[in-house]
Amino acid sequence: MRMSYLGKREVNITMKVGFIGGGLDSAIGSAHFAAINIDRKYSLDAGMFSIDESINFSSGEFYGVDKNRVYANISDFLSAEQNNLDAVLVLSPTPLHFEHINHIFDAGIPVISEKALCTNSKDAEVLARRATSENKFLSVTFTYTGYPMVREIKRMISDGILGDVLSVHVEMPQESFIRSSASGTKPQPQAWRQLDYEIPSVTLDLGSHVVNLLEFITGNQVARVSGIASHAGDVSALVDNVLAIGELHNGTPISLNWNKVSLGKRNGLACTIYGSNGSISWEQENPEYLRYGAKDGAIQIIDRSHAMVKVAAERRYQRFKVGHPAGYIEAFANLYHDIAEDLTSFKAGRKFDNPYTHSAADSADGLRVLEALHESAAKKEWIEIRR
Ligand SMILES: NC(=O)c1ccc[n+]([C@@H]2O[C@H](COP(=O)([O-])OP(=O)(O)OC[C@H]3O[C@@H](n4cnc5c(N)ncnc54)[C@H](O)[C@@H]3O)[C@@H](O)[C@H]2O)c1
């Protein structure tokens, strides 16, 4: 009998989870639903999916959840399900995460939350402190770190394959605040995305990924930044265009940018790392390939089957063989696979130190970088990251 790509020992680990948000009226709910089901490690058993009553129930029906376990408010949901669930997934709008996560912590249930964890670092630090001092589980889903090739970049940097890292560049240009519909109507993002918070909405949405990806692949933290933030698009007067340069703690120069005003860019998350022995480039819209530039001038395209690859060649990433591209949902599933391992350790009272998952403390750190960057843009001066 052929073994599954998961291997024998890992199947039949099922975490019973509920959703807050993620209804059929949401952007991200169905991606989470698909991702948690790929590796059969989770079952979605309950939820408060939407603030719209009818969509709340139709979402439960669509997700195959018993209608008696679909709740009209969070208090009823948590008090009824507190002893039934291994985790609650927080998929509500970012400005609600702080309130929702505190509520779930109070109910004693582990939390898996979408990014950005909160709208400011102080709130994220409160959650991080609660997680540590009260032994609460909180893992944050920075999706893009689930791509096998992103994990391969992390490995190549830490193994010194690129030599000394000379500079790192991460960008996430999108077009959603400037592109019109086919009939000419202006963009209409969700109401909560049409407000700026302590950190601007564009930065919570995109900058959180950019900084997380940068620190994930380099294994280092941003020490100081100098930023520029401006408005150009068709959504009120929001900040929608952000650029920065900076340095990591080891002195490596970095450049970062994200925006929602780049026509022609659907989701242009990309990174390039220039090293003394080689360079690597990766683009989210073509996620199964790395472009490698060697010291002798050779340029190679690297995929899961290339001889240089170690992490992306692991069995767990071969849901189907190379040449059959995996994508965003599978990246999410890879992250959920790791979170399930952490959750298993947590429930058994074991410590875990997973290089692929993101704690509340990691998220608070990213938010401090983003706050410093916007402070720098306002003051037009370099800002050191508070740690
Ligand atoms: N990782 C990624 O790539 C990615 C992509 C998109 C969104 N996100 C994150 O996912 C989260 C949700 O984003 P979205 O685009 O799906 O938002 P959305 O506005 O499209 O959907 C929000 C959902 O939450 C529900 N909701 C609203 N208020 C609620 C409340 N008080 N209680 C319970 N449910 C409530 C809504 O009915 C809806 O189902 C955000 O934190 C966002 O940053 C992450």
Tab-separated table of C-alpha atoms and ligand atoms in Angstrom:
chain	number	residue	atom	x	y	z
A	1	MET	CA	0.000	0.000	0.000
A	2	ARG	CA	1.287	3.472	-0.860
A	3	MET	CA	1.761	5.762	2.082
A	4	SER	CA	0.058	9.145	1.869
A	5	TYR	CA	2.192	12.236	1.463
A	6	LEU	CA	1.557	12.859	5.160
A	7	GLY	CA	3.227	9.597	6.142
A	8	LYS	CA	1.572	6.962	8.329
A	9	ARG	CA	2.057	8.324	11.789
A	10	GLU	CA	0.513	11.735	11.228
A	11	VAL	CA	-3.012	10.956	10.035
A	12	ASN	CA	-6.104	10.878	12.267
A	13	ILE	CA	-5.098	13.780	14.445
A	14	THR	CA	-8.261	15.810	14.521
A	15	MET	CA	-8.622	19.163	16.192
A	16	LYS	CA	-12.189	20.250	16.707
A	17	VAL	CA	-12.409	23.931	15.863
A	18	GLY	CA	-14.917	26.758	15.599
A	19	PHE	CA	-14.857	29.969	13.563
A	20	ILE	CA	-15.538	33.539	14.621
A	21	GLY	CA	-16.097	35.316	11.301
A	22	GLY	CA	-15.186	33.584	8.083
A	23	GLY	CA	-18.774	33.469	6.853
A	24	LEU	CA	-19.790	33.299	3.218
A	25	ASP	CA	-19.846	37.107	3.280
A	26	SER	CA	-16.115	37.218	4.094
A	27	ALA	CA	-13.055	37.311	1.877
A	28	ILE	CA	-10.973	34.749	3.759
A	29	GLY	CA	-13.369	32.221	5.354
A	30	SER	CA	-13.541	29.688	2.536
A	31	ALA	CA	-9.724	29.690	2.170
A	32	HIS	CA	-9.396	28.705	5.845
A	33	PHE	CA	-12.117	26.087	5.463
A	34	ALA	CA	-10.354	24.553	2.458
A	35	ALA	CA	-6.937	24.714	4.155
A	36	ILE	CA	-7.958	23.066	7.422
A	37	ASN	CA	-9.507	20.205	5.477
A	38	ILE	CA	-6.558	19.419	3.197
A	39	ASP	CA	-4.545	17.409	5.710
A	40	ARG	CA	-7.522	16.072	7.722
A	41	LYS	CA	-6.143	17.493	10.950
A	42	TYR	CA	-9.145	19.645	11.838
A	43	SER	CA	-12.909	19.454	11.807
A	44	LEU	CA	-15.029	22.604	11.783
A	45	ASP	CA	-17.743	21.868	14.348
A	46	ALA	CA	-19.242	25.196	15.468
A	47	GLY	CA	-19.126	28.924	14.909
A	48	MET	CA	-20.439	32.408	14.780
A	49	PHE	CA	-19.631	32.937	11.137
A	50	SER	CA	-21.293	36.214	10.256
A	51	ILE	CA	-23.035	39.186	11.812
A	52	ASP	CA	-25.739	38.760	9.186
A	53	GLU	CA	-28.164	36.224	10.693
A	54	SER	CA	-29.135	34.555	7.466
A	55	ILE	CA	-25.534	34.372	6.179
A	56	ASN	CA	-24.448	33.054	9.587
A	57	PHE	CA	-26.750	30.037	9.196
A	58	SER	CA	-26.152	29.532	5.465
A	59	SER	CA	-22.405	29.572	6.166
A	60	GLY	CA	-22.830	26.893	8.828
A	61	GLU	CA	-24.840	24.828	6.375
A	62	PHE	CA	-22.233	25.301	3.626
A	63	TYR	CA	-19.446	24.268	6.014
A	64	GLY	CA	-21.407	21.216	7.151
A	65	VAL	CA	-21.876	22.449	10.737
A	66	ASP	CA	-24.898	21.241	12.746
A	67	LYS	CA	-27.365	24.180	12.862
A	68	ASN	CA	-27.604	23.817	16.656
A	69	ARG	CA	-23.945	24.700	16.851
A	70	VAL	CA	-24.219	27.937	14.843
A	71	TYR	CA	-24.560	30.851	17.277
A	72	ALA	CA	-25.963	34.345	16.961
A	73	ASN	CA	-23.456	35.883	19.354
A	74	ILE	CA	-20.011	35.166	20.692
A	75	SER	CA	-20.967	34.832	24.374
A	76	ASP	CA	-23.481	32.076	23.595
A	77	PHE	CA	-20.980	30.409	21.272
A	78	LEU	CA	-18.154	30.329	23.808
A	79	SER	CA	-20.217	29.328	26.813
A	80	ALA	CA	-21.894	26.489	24.916
A	81	GLU	CA	-18.732	25.213	23.209
A	82	GLN	CA	-16.066	25.910	25.814
A	83	ASN	CA	-15.531	22.216	26.629
A	84	ASN	CA	-16.038	20.912	23.106
A	85	LEU	CA	-13.402	22.696	21.047
A	86	ASP	CA	-9.627	22.389	20.724
A	87	ALA	CA	-9.345	25.894	19.233
A	88	VAL	CA	-11.301	28.840	17.899
A	89	LEU	CA	-10.190	30.448	14.626
A	90	VAL	CA	-10.513	34.240	14.727
A	91	LEU	CA	-11.364	35.354	11.184
A	92	SER	CA	-13.239	38.530	12.077
A	93	PRO	CA	-12.112	42.003	10.937
A	94	THR	CA	-8.742	42.993	12.418
A	95	PRO	CA	-10.110	45.780	14.690
A	96	LEU	CA	-12.218	43.134	16.501
A	97	HIS	CA	-9.414	40.637	17.126
A	98	PHE	CA	-8.347	42.067	20.499
A	99	GLU	CA	-11.850	41.876	21.976
A	100	HIS	CA	-12.556	38.473	20.443
A	101	ILE	CA	-9.269	36.870	21.514
A	102	ASN	CA	-9.599	38.132	25.095
A	103	HIS	CA	-13.078	36.658	25.176
A	104	ILE	CA	-11.841	33.275	23.906
A	105	PHE	CA	-8.918	33.330	26.357
A	106	ASP	CA	-11.435	33.955	29.178
A	107	ALA	CA	-13.360	30.892	28.009
A	108	GLY	CA	-10.140	28.853	28.224
A	109	ILE	CA	-10.004	27.849	24.561
A	110	PRO	CA	-6.829	27.971	22.417
A	111	VAL	CA	-6.820	30.616	19.660
A	112	ILE	CA	-5.662	30.600	16.058
A	113	SER	CA	-5.969	34.150	14.694
A	114	GLU	CA	-5.701	35.787	11.329
A	115	LYS	CA	-3.160	38.562	11.007
A	116	ALA	CA	-2.799	41.390	11.771
A	117	LEU	CA	-3.148	40.278	15.395
A	118	CYS	CA	-4.318	43.746	16.541
A	119	THR	CA	-4.423	47.317	15.274
A	120	ASN	CA	-1.510	48.377	17.540
A	121	SER	CA	1.427	46.807	19.350
A	122	LYS	CA	0.188	47.623	22.881
A	123	ASP	CA	-2.892	45.425	22.461
A	124	ALA	CA	-0.782	42.677	20.901
A	125	GLU	CA	1.612	42.889	23.846
A	126	VAL	CA	-1.328	42.480	26.256
A	127	LEU	CA	-2.320	39.284	24.418
A	128	ALA	CA	1.287	38.078	24.333
A	129	ARG	CA	1.587	38.653	28.105
A	130	ARG	CA	-1.674	36.818	28.739
A	131	ALA	CA	-0.501	33.935	26.557
A	132	THR	CA	2.699	33.618	28.605
A	133	SER	CA	1.478	34.329	32.120
A	134	GLU	CA	-1.809	32.423	31.859
A	135	ASN	CA	-0.480	29.618	29.615
A	136	LYS	CA	-2.821	30.363	26.709
A	137	PHE	CA	-2.328	29.105	23.151
A	138	LEU	CA	-2.274	31.757	20.424
A	139	SER	CA	-0.937	31.173	16.920
A	140	VAL	CA	-1.203	33.737	14.107
A	141	THR	CA	-1.721	32.764	10.463
A	142	PHE	CA	0.826	34.565	8.329
A	143	THR	CA	-0.151	32.532	5.284
A	144	TYR	CA	2.749	33.194	2.987
A	145	THR	CA	5.280	31.547	5.296
A	146	GLY	CA	3.526	28.275	4.491
A	147	TYR	CA	4.892	28.187	0.950
A	148	PRO	CA	7.532	25.437	0.659
A	149	MET	CA	9.789	27.697	-1.422
A	150	VAL	CA	9.630	30.454	1.198
A	151	ARG	CA	10.681	27.902	3.796
A	152	GLU	CA	13.456	26.824	1.417
A	153	ILE	CA	14.722	30.429	1.267
A	154	LYS	CA	14.794	30.512	5.068
A	155	ARG	CA	16.865	27.315	5.026
A	156	MET	CA	19.216	28.580	2.300
A	157	ILE	CA	19.923	31.765	4.252
A	158	SER	CA	20.487	29.965	7.558
A	159	ASP	CA	22.723	27.339	5.882
A	160	GLY	CA	24.832	30.111	4.333
A	161	ILE	CA	24.109	29.006	0.737
A	162	LEU	CA	23.930	32.647	-0.363
A	163	GLY	CA	27.070	33.595	1.583
A	164	ASP	CA	26.883	36.797	3.580
A	165	VAL	CA	23.501	38.458	3.104
A	166	LEU	CA	24.219	41.859	1.539
A	167	SER	CA	20.644	43.167	1.292
A	168	VAL	CA	17.024	41.985	1.518
A	169	HIS	CA	14.083	43.480	-0.399
A	170	VAL	CA	10.434	42.604	0.236
A	171	GLU	CA	7.442	44.190	-1.487
A	172	MET	CA	3.687	43.707	-1.678
A	173	PRO	CA	2.134	45.964	-4.316
A	174	GLN	CA	-1.581	45.549	-5.007
A	175	GLU	CA	-4.133	47.534	-7.023
A	176	SER	CA	-7.317	47.213	-4.983
A	177	PHE	CA	-7.658	50.890	-3.950
A	178	ILE	CA	-7.193	52.306	-7.446
A	179	ARG	CA	-8.536	49.778	-9.939
A	180	SER	CA	-12.087	50.345	-11.189
A	181	SER	CA	-14.560	47.596	-11.964
A	182	ALA	CA	-15.344	46.723	-15.598
A	183	SER	CA	-18.343	49.096	-15.426
A	184	GLY	CA	-16.152	51.920	-14.106
A	185	THR	CA	-17.188	51.954	-10.449
A	186	LYS	CA	-14.576	52.909	-7.912
A	187	PRO	CA	-13.203	50.341	-5.452
A	188	GLN	CA	-15.484	49.524	-2.503
A	189	PRO	CA	-13.500	47.679	0.171
A	190	GLN	CA	-15.201	46.441	3.352
A	191	ALA	CA	-16.171	49.314	5.703
A	192	TRP	CA	-13.510	48.368	8.287
A	193	ARG	CA	-10.829	48.572	5.583
A	194	GLN	CA	-11.927	52.147	4.767
A	195	LEU	CA	-10.564	53.443	8.081
A	196	ASP	CA	-7.018	53.977	9.275
A	197	TYR	CA	-6.239	52.890	12.848
A	198	GLU	CA	-3.216	53.508	15.097
A	199	ILE	CA	-1.498	51.747	12.187
A	200	PRO	CA	-2.989	52.461	8.732
A	201	SER	CA	-5.253	49.791	7.282
A	202	VAL	CA	-2.981	49.138	4.274
A	203	THR	CA	-0.128	48.412	6.656
A	204	LEU	CA	-2.197	46.087	8.850
A	205	ASP	CA	-3.278	44.238	5.695
A	206	LEU	CA	-0.010	44.140	3.748
A	207	GLY	CA	2.833	45.576	5.827
A	208	SER	CA	2.232	42.931	8.496
A	209	HIS	CA	2.967	40.236	5.874
A	210	VAL	CA	6.009	42.085	4.503
A	211	VAL	CA	7.702	42.500	7.886
A	212	ASN	CA	6.762	38.978	8.957
A	213	LEU	CA	8.173	37.489	5.744
A	214	LEU	CA	11.371	39.521	6.077
A	215	GLU	CA	11.983	38.429	9.675
A	216	PHE	CA	10.889	34.846	8.905
A	217	ILE	CA	13.315	34.245	6.047
A	218	THR	CA	16.270	36.087	7.595
A	219	GLY	CA	15.762	34.826	11.160
A	220	ASN	CA	16.642	38.370	12.205
A	221	GLN	CA	14.724	41.403	13.397
A	222	VAL	CA	14.412	44.928	12.058
A	223	ALA	CA	16.483	47.323	14.180
A	224	ARG	CA	15.638	50.714	12.611
A	225	VAL	CA	13.565	52.125	9.764
A	226	SER	CA	13.006	55.257	7.735
A	227	GLY	CA	9.634	55.338	6.019
A	228	ILE	CA	7.448	57.323	3.640
A	229	ALA	CA	3.637	56.990	3.629
A	230	SER	CA	1.241	58.687	1.227
A	231	HIS	CA	-2.236	58.597	-0.301
A	232	ALA	CA	-2.985	58.203	-4.000
A	233	GLY	CA	-5.964	55.911	-4.569
A	234	ASP	CA	-9.750	56.169	-4.737
A	235	VAL	CA	-10.640	55.095	-1.186
A	236	SER	CA	-11.246	58.175	1.015
A	237	ALA	CA	-8.020	59.752	2.269
A	238	LEU	CA	-6.431	56.549	3.493
A	239	VAL	CA	-2.719	55.936	3.513
A	240	ASP	CA	-2.280	53.511	0.637
A	241	ASN	CA	1.356	53.727	-0.439
A	242	VAL	CA	4.226	52.899	1.947
A	243	LEU	CA	7.954	52.561	1.378
A	244	ALA	CA	10.855	52.161	3.777
A	245	ILE	CA	14.510	51.418	4.065
A	246	GLY	CA	16.070	50.048	7.201
A	247	GLU	CA	18.557	47.712	8.835
A	248	LEU	CA	18.370	44.358	10.558
A	249	HIS	CA	20.089	43.906	13.921
A	250	ASN	CA	23.166	42.496	12.186
A	251	GLY	CA	23.391	45.624	10.008
A	252	THR	CA	21.955	44.072	6.816
A	253	PRO	CA	20.293	46.791	4.694
A	254	ILE	CA	16.637	46.212	3.813
A	255	SER	CA	14.038	47.826	1.595
A	256	LEU	CA	10.315	47.303	2.039
A	257	ASN	CA	7.227	48.557	0.263
A	258	TRP	CA	3.535	47.814	0.115
A	259	ASN	CA	0.597	49.613	-1.375
A	260	LYS	CA	-2.855	49.219	-2.899
A	261	VAL	CA	-2.297	51.637	-5.788
A	262	SER	CA	-0.169	49.595	-8.231
A	263	LEU	CA	-2.301	49.044	-11.326
A	264	GLY	CA	-1.567	45.682	-12.869
A	265	LYS	CA	-0.429	44.125	-9.584
A	266	ARG	CA	-3.054	41.716	-8.257
A	267	ASN	CA	-0.968	40.542	-5.318
A	268	GLY	CA	2.696	41.223	-6.027
A	269	LEU	CA	4.253	39.912	-2.824
A	270	ALA	CA	7.887	39.220	-3.728
A	271	CYS	CA	11.302	39.085	-2.141
A	272	THR	CA	14.907	39.184	-3.309
A	273	ILE	CA	17.940	38.409	-1.201
A	274	TYR	CA	21.368	39.361	-2.519
A	275	GLY	CA	24.252	37.456	-0.963
A	276	SER	CA	28.017	37.340	-1.491
A	277	ASN	CA	27.717	33.864	-3.107
A	278	GLY	CA	24.330	34.073	-4.795
A	279	SER	CA	20.931	35.713	-4.972
A	280	ILE	CA	17.399	34.379	-4.665
A	281	SER	CA	14.144	35.884	-5.914
A	282	TRP	CA	10.609	34.607	-5.231
A	283	GLU	CA	7.194	35.854	-6.376
A	284	GLN	CA	3.932	34.899	-4.688
A	285	GLU	CA	2.043	34.636	-7.981
A	286	ASN	CA	4.555	32.004	-9.159
A	287	PRO	CA	5.239	30.388	-5.798
A	288	GLU	CA	6.721	27.030	-6.774
A	289	TYR	CA	9.873	28.526	-8.269
A	290	LEU	CA	12.946	30.378	-7.059
A	291	ARG	CA	15.282	32.281	-9.360
A	292	TYR	CA	18.857	31.689	-8.252
A	293	GLY	CA	21.791	33.760	-9.463
A	294	ALA	CA	25.150	32.078	-8.761
A	295	LYS	CA	28.569	33.656	-8.211
A	296	ASP	CA	29.828	32.300	-11.562
A	297	GLY	CA	27.024	34.058	-13.436
A	298	ALA	CA	24.762	31.036	-13.921
A	299	ILE	CA	21.048	31.725	-13.497
A	300	GLN	CA	18.856	28.792	-12.479
A	301	ILE	CA	15.158	28.201	-11.884
A	302	ILE	CA	14.754	26.026	-8.781
A	303	ASP	CA	11.659	23.947	-8.060
A	304	ARG	CA	10.734	21.267	-5.503
A	305	SER	CA	12.770	18.640	-7.374
A	306	HIS	CA	16.021	20.622	-7.806
A	307	ALA	CA	19.137	19.074	-6.283
A	308	MET	CA	19.764	22.170	-4.110
A	309	VAL	CA	16.373	21.898	-2.424
A	310	LYS	CA	16.022	20.325	1.029
A	311	VAL	CA	12.932	21.681	2.789
A	312	ALA	CA	10.585	21.904	-0.203
A	313	ALA	CA	11.550	18.352	-1.157
A	314	GLU	CA	10.088	16.947	2.078
A	315	ARG	CA	7.309	14.414	1.708
A	316	ARG	CA	4.746	16.646	3.428
A	317	TYR	CA	4.890	19.164	0.561
A	318	GLN	CA	4.398	16.558	-2.208
A	319	ARG	CA	0.592	16.381	-2.166
A	320	PHE	CA	1.148	15.785	-5.807
A	321	LYS	CA	4.389	15.521	-7.661
A	322	VAL	CA	6.446	18.461	-8.851
A	323	GLY	CA	5.230	19.990	-12.084
A	324	HIS	CA	1.697	20.170	-10.686
A	325	PRO	CA	1.828	23.537	-8.926
A	326	ALA	CA	0.546	23.978	-5.412
A	327	GLY	CA	-0.596	27.441	-4.318
A	328	TYR	CA	-2.089	29.709	-1.693
A	329	ILE	CA	-4.527	27.241	-0.113
A	330	GLU	CA	-1.814	24.612	0.205
A	331	ALA	CA	0.487	27.200	1.821
A	332	PHE	CA	-2.270	27.843	4.353
A	333	ALA	CA	-2.638	24.079	4.863
A	334	ASN	CA	1.099	23.749	5.512
A	335	LEU	CA	0.838	26.391	8.209
A	336	TYR	CA	-2.233	24.676	9.705
A	337	HIS	CA	-0.272	21.406	9.736
A	338	ASP	CA	2.394	23.105	11.897
A	339	ILE	CA	-0.177	24.794	14.123
A	340	ALA	CA	-1.823	21.399	14.728
A	341	GLU	CA	1.538	20.055	15.896
A	342	ASP	CA	1.930	23.002	18.292
A	343	LEU	CA	-1.606	22.540	19.543
A	344	THR	CA	-0.973	18.833	20.143
A	345	SER	CA	2.126	19.691	22.187
A	346	PHE	CA	0.263	22.412	24.079
A	347	LYS	CA	-2.595	20.079	24.993
A	348	ALA	CA	-0.094	17.476	26.197
A	349	GLY	CA	1.680	20.099	28.331
A	350	ARG	CA	4.843	19.856	26.213
A	351	LYS	CA	6.946	22.860	25.208
A	352	PHE	CA	7.193	23.611	21.494
A	353	ASP	CA	9.535	25.786	19.519
A	354	ASN	CA	8.307	25.526	15.947
A	355	PRO	CA	10.317	27.624	13.462
A	356	TYR	CA	7.314	27.829	11.128
A	357	THR	CA	4.586	29.178	13.427
A	358	HIS	CA	3.967	32.718	14.671
A	359	SER	CA	3.304	33.582	18.297
A	360	ALA	CA	1.564	36.609	19.779
A	361	ALA	CA	5.013	37.916	20.736
A	362	ASP	CA	6.202	37.630	17.095
A	363	SER	CA	3.097	39.511	15.997
A	364	ALA	CA	3.556	42.233	18.607
A	365	ASP	CA	7.121	42.629	17.391
A	366	GLY	CA	5.967	43.067	13.791
A	367	LEU	CA	3.429	45.685	14.870
A	368	ARG	CA	6.169	47.618	16.717
A	369	VAL	CA	8.179	47.714	13.474
A	370	LEU	CA	5.144	48.993	11.568
A	371	GLU	CA	4.408	51.663	14.186
A	372	ALA	CA	8.036	52.809	14.069
A	373	LEU	CA	7.868	53.028	10.302
A	374	HIS	CA	4.797	55.281	10.356
A	375	GLU	CA	6.294	57.366	13.154
A	376	SER	CA	9.364	57.768	10.954
A	377	ALA	CA	7.184	58.821	7.999
A	378	ALA	CA	5.409	61.434	10.159
A	379	LYS	CA	8.572	62.832	11.752
A	380	LYS	CA	10.795	62.385	8.690
A	381	GLU	CA	13.520	60.798	10.782
A	382	TRP	CA	14.997	57.364	11.463
A	383	ILE	CA	13.297	55.439	14.270
A	384	GLU	CA	14.783	52.624	16.346
A	385	ILE	CA	12.385	49.760	17.006
A	386	ARG	CA	11.265	49.626	20.652
A	387	ARG	CA	12.036	46.204	22.182
B	1	LIG	N1	-3.632	35.912	5.453
B	1	LIG	C1	-4.198	36.496	4.404
B	1	LIG	O1	-3.715	36.345	3.298
B	1	LIG	C2	-5.473	37.298	4.609
B	1	LIG	C3	-6.241	37.671	3.504
B	1	LIG	C4	-7.439	38.364	3.745
B	1	LIG	C5	-7.821	38.675	5.039
B	1	LIG	N2	-7.022	38.328	6.088
B	1	LIG	C6	-7.403	38.678	7.468
B	1	LIG	O2	-8.596	37.970	7.799
B	1	LIG	C7	-9.422	38.756	8.650
B	1	LIG	C8	-10.802	38.895	8.004
B	1	LIG	O3	-10.644	39.534	6.751
B	1	LIG	P1	-11.748	39.447	5.600
B	1	LIG	O4	-11.162	40.121	4.419
B	1	LIG	O5	-12.231	38.059	5.472
B	1	LIG	O6	-12.884	40.377	6.248
B	1	LIG	P2	-14.392	40.501	5.758
B	1	LIG	O7	-14.871	41.833	6.198
B	1	LIG	O8	-14.504	40.127	4.309
B	1	LIG	O9	-15.153	39.363	6.585
B	1	LIG	C9	-15.305	39.461	7.996
B	1	LIG	C10	-16.202	38.330	8.480
B	1	LIG	O10	-16.371	38.464	9.887
B	1	LIG	C11	-17.772	38.568	10.195
B	1	LIG	N3	-17.933	39.478	11.331
B	1	LIG	C12	-17.920	40.826	11.327
B	1	LIG	N4	-18.108	41.287	12.582
B	1	LIG	C13	-18.210	40.198	13.377
B	1	LIG	C14	-18.433	40.018	14.771
B	1	LIG	N5	-18.568	41.060	15.591
B	1	LIG	N6	-18.479	38.761	15.241
B	1	LIG	C15	-18.334	37.703	14.416
B	1	LIG	N7	-18.162	37.808	13.083
B	1	LIG	C16	-18.090	39.048	12.584
B	1	LIG	C17	-18.421	39.095	8.916
B	1	LIG	O11	-19.804	38.789	8.877
B	1	LIG	C18	-17.598	38.347	7.862
B	1	LIG	O12	-18.040	37.018	7.734
B	1	LIG	C19	-8.688	40.095	8.825
B	1	LIG	O13	-7.987	40.077	10.039
B	1	LIG	C20	-7.730	40.138	7.652
B	1	LIG	O14	-6.553	40.890	7.912
B	1	LIG	C21	-5.867	37.641	5.887
